[in-house]
Structures are given as C-alpha cells and as structure tokens.
C-alpha positions as a printed Julia matrix, in Angstrom:
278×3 Matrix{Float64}:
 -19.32   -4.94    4.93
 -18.68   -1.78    3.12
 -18.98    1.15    6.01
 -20.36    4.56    5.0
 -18.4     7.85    4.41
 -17.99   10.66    6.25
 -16.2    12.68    3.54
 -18.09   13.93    0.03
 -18.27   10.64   -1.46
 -19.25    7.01   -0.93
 -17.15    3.63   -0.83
 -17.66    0.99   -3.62
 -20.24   -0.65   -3.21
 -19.93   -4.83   -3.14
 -20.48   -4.76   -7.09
 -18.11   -2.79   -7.62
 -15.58   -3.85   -5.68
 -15.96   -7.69   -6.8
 -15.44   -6.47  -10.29
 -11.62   -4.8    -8.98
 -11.12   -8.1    -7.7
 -11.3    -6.66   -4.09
 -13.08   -7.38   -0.58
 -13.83   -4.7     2.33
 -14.52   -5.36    5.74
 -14.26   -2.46    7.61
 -14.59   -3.0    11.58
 -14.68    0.14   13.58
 -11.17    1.16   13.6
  -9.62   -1.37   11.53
 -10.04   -1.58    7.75
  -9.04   -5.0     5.85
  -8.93   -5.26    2.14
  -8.06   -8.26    0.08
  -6.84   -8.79   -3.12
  -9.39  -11.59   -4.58
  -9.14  -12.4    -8.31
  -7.61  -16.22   -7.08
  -8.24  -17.48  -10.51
  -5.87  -14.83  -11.91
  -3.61  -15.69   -8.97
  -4.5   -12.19   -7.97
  -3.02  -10.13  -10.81
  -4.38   -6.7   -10.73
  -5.76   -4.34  -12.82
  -6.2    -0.46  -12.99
  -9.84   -0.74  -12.01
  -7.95   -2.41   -8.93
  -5.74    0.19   -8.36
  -8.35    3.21   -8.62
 -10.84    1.49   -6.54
  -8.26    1.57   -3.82
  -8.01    5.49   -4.33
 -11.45    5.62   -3.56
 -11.85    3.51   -0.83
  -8.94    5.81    0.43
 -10.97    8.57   -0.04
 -14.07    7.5     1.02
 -13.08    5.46    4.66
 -14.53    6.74    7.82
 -12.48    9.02    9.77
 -12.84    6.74   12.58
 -10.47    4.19   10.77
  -6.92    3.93   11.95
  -5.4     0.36   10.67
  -5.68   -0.76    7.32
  -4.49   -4.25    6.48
  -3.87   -5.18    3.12
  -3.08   -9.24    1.96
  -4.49  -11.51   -0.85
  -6.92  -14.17   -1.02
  -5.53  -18.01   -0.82
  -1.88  -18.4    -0.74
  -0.73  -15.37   -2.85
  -0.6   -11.93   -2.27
  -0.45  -10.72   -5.78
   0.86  -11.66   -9.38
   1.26   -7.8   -10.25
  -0.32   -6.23  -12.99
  -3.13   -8.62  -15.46
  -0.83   -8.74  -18.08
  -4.28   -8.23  -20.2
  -3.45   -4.4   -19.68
  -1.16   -4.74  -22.32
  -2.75   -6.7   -25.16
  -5.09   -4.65  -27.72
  -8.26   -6.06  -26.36
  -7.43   -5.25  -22.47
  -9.31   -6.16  -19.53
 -13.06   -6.76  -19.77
 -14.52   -3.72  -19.01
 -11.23   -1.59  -19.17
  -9.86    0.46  -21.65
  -6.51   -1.27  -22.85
  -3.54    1.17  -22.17
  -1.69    0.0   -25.36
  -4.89    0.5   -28.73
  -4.58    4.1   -27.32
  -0.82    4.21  -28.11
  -0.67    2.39  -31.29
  -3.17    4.37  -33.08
  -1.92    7.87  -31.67
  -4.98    8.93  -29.76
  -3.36    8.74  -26.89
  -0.32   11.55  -25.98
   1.92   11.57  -23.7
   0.08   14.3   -21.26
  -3.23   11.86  -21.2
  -1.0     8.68  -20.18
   0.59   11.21  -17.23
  -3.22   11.53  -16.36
  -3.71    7.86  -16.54
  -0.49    7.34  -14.55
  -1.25    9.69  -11.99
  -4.87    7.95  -11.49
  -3.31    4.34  -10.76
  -0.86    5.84   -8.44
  -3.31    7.38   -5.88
  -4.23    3.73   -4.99
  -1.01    3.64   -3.36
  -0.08    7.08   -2.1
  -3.03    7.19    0.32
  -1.7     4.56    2.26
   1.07    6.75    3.28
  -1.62    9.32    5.63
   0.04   10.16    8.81
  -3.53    9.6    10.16
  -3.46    5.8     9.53
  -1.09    2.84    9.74
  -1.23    0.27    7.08
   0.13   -3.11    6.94
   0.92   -5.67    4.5
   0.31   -9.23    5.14
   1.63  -11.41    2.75
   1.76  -14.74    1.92
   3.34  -16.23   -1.2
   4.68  -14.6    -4.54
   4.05  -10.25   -3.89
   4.97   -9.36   -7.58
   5.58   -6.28   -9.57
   2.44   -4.03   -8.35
   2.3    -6.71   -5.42
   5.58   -5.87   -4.17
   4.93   -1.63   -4.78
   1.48   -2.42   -2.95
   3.33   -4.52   -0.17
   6.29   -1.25   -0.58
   3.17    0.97    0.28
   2.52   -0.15    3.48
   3.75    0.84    6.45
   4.59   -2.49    8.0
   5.16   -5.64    6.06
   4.19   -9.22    7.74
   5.31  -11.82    6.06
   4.65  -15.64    6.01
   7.55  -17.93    5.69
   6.94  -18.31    2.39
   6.64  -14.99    0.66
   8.58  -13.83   -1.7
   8.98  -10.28   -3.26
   9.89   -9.58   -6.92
  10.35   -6.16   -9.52
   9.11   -7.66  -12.86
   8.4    -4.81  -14.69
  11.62   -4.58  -16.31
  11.6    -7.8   -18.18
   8.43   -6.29  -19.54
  10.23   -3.96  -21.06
   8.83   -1.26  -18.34
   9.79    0.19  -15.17
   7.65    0.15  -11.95
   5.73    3.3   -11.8
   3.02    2.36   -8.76
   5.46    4.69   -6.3
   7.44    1.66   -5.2
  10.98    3.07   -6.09
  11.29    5.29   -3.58
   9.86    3.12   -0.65
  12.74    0.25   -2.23
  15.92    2.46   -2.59
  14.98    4.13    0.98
  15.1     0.41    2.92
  17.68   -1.45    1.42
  19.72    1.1    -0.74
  20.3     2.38   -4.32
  22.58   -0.27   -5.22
  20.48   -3.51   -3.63
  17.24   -1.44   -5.21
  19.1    -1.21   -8.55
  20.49   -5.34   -8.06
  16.66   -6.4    -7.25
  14.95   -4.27   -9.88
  17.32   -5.29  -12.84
  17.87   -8.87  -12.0
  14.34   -9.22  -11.59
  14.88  -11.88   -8.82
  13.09  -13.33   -5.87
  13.51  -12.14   -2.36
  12.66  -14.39   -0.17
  11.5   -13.84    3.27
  14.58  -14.16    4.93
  16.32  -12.61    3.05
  13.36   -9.92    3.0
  13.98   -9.93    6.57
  17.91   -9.24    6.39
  17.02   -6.2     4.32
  14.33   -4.32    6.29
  11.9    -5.52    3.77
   9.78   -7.39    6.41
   8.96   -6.01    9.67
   8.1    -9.48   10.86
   8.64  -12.93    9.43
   6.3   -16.03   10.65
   5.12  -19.52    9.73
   2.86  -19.37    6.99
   0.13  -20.61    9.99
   0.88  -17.36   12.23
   0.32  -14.96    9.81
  -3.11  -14.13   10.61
  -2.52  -14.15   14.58
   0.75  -12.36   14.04
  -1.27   -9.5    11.69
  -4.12   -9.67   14.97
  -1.46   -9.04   17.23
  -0.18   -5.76   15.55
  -2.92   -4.03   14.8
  -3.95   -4.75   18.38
  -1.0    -3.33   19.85
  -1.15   -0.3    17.4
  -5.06    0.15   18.38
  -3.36    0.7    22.43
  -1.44    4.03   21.02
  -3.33    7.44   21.23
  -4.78    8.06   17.53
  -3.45   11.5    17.49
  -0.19   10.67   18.88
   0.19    8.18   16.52
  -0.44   10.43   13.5
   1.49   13.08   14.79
   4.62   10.7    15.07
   4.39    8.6    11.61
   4.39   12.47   10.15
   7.45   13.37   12.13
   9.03    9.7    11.43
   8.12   10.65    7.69
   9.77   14.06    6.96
  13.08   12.31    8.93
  15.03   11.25    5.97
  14.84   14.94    4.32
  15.58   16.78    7.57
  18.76   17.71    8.45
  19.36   16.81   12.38
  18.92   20.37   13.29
  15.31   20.76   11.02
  14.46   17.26   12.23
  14.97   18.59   16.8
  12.72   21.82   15.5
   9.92   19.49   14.1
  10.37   17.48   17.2
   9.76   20.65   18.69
   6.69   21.48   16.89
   4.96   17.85   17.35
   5.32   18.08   20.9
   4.32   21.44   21.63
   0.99   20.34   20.0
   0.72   16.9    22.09
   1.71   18.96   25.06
  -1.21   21.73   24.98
  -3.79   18.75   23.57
  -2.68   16.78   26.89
  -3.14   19.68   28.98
  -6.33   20.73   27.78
  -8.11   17.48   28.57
  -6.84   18.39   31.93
  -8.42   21.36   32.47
 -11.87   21.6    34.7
 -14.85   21.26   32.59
 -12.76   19.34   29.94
C-alpha cells in the first residue's frame, strides 16, 4: 500500500506506479520497492527512474529502511532498450527523435539527465539506509541502482554487469563514483570496458556485496538486516552514515573535527532526554 506524505507532495498512486513497472509497500518504518516489468525481464525506463525521485520525495518521515530488489528471479535488465529507438516507450518521449531532428540541445538533455538521476541520488539521505537485494542478472541501470544502495544482499546467483558501453554510451545513473570508490579506478575501468559479469563471489571479493546467500535466504537474510538496523537509534544512525559519508574527502584531521561535531550533537540530544520534565 502506497502510505501518505508528510512533505508538499503525494506518492504515486498504484496506477501510476504499475505503469513505471514498480510496487510500494511501505510498512511503518520500512519501505520496499520492486522492480516489476517481469515480461521485460525488468528493464527500466525513465518513467521508472523519475517515479523513484518522487517516491523519494514524497515517503513519510517516519521511514528509515528502504529495500530495493526485482520481481521473479532478476533484479534488473538495465535500461528498455526502447529508449533508444525513434518510437520509444509507450507513453514516453523517445530520447533519440529529439536528437535526430535537432529539437533537442544539449542544455535540455542535461535537464533530462539530471531528472533520471534523482531516482538514484535520494537513496544516498543520511536519514535512511537503503539496501539492495538482488537476485539474478543487476544490469547497466540495475547495477547503478544496486551501486545506489547502501548495502547490497546478494543471492548466490547474482551477477552485476556495466553495459552501457557496448551501447555505444557510458553509465550516467551516478554509478561511477559508487564503482571506482569500492573496488578501484583500475577494476572500475576493467569492469566498465570489458563489459563483463561479476559474479557474486567474486562481487563478494570486491566489496561489491555486503552479504552473499543461497538464492533461498535472500529474503530472510534482507529480514534480518533491516531488523537489526531498525535496533539502532534513528538519529544516531543518520548522524553516522553522514559522518561515514564525508570520510573519503576528509583529511584525518577534518574527518576527528567532524567526529567532533557529530558527537557533541548526540551528546546534548542524550542529555536532554535526561533532564526532569523531559
């Protein structure tokens, strides 16, 4: 069931949402969205990707988890590959009869860009944690949605791969950065360029997975996370996955004076429950 907003605008409703090939069931705290176009092995479209925004938007602020996977035994085929053909995706403007007729410039397709994108930057808030669950093939936009995420579960059988460069295109759904800051600019470059499967174990060996199971444990194994994340204070988690967050672009010294910062904050919010009358 789609759960109200709290915020300026609404969710999708069930219409809407079934025509991005998506489900929401929000309950209380935890959020789960799947990926469910199974007769287009989940292959996703930009109507997909900006009805995320706006369920990012739009979710309650009582929400903490978010877990993410796809319908049947795949997590995602990546983009339609519809996108790219002069008629498009039913009910979709085509990104390509724009471009071959000149009535589209560069500055609009940066606007377009930009607009796919914030389905996947949201699940970066400090304020929730999100996690992939993934079963089978996760590629192209499946693997930057899966990159996304702040934990990746994966069944035995998953398997991760950067096709958008034997289209002839790079991947733009903010998944480069997430890539080259786990396993490296030189694996990220070998993965992207090769265009090859990672497997799970493999996935595993790289930092790609936070937890590998049988293909029969996912669920139970995504159940036991998000129940151990729902045991850590909400504000205590927030306040770490930001400091965890600005970590890599810190220096050691700026990194101890943000530490310094956080706690000072956790510290007087602690103490203040604490006082009589509280």
């Amino acid at each position: 069931m789609a759960q109200a907003s709290s915020g300026p605008g609404t969710l999708p409703s069930e219409e809407e949402l079934a025509q991005a090939g998506l489900r929401l069931v929000v309950n209380g705290p935890v959020a789960r969205i799947t990926i469910s176009r199974p007769e287009k092995r989940n292959a996703m479209t930009g109507r997909t990707w900006t009805t995320l925004a706006r369920i990012g938007q739009n979710l309650h602020k009582e929400v903490r988890i978010v877990v993410i996977t796809g319908e049947g035994d795949i997590f995602s085929a990546g983009i339609d590959l519809k996108m790219f053909t002069p008629e498009g995706v039913d009910g979709e403007r085509s990104i390509v009869t724009g471009l071959v007729d000149g009535s589209t410039d560069d500055a609009e397709l940066d606007t377009y860009i930009t607009e796919l994108q914030e389905g996947f930057l949201w699940l970066r808030r400090p304020d929730l944690v999100t996690i992939a669950a993934v079963r089978g093939h996760a590629i192209g936009a499946g693997f930057q949605l899966a990159l996304s995420c702040d934990l990746r579960i994966l069944a035995d059988d998953a398997k991760f791969s950067m096709k958008e460069p034997a289209l002839g295109l790079i991947p733009d759904l903010t998944g480069t950065k997430p890539l080259v800051d786990i396993v490296g600019v030189h694996r990220a470059t070998e993965i992207c360029l090769t265009t090859r499967q990672v497997e799970a174990d493999e996935a595993r060996e790289l930092g790609l997975a936070t937890l590998v199971v049988g293909a029969d444990e996912l669920d139970g194994a995504v159940d036991d996370a998000v129940a151990a994340l729902l045991e850590i204070d909400p504000e205590a988690a927030a306040a770490t996955k930001a400091l965890l967050w600005q970590a890599p672009d810190n220096t050691l010294e700026e990194q101890a004076a943000a530490e310094r910062v956080a706690q000072t904050g956790r510290l007087n919010a602690l103490a203040k429950t604490m006082r009589p009358g509280s």
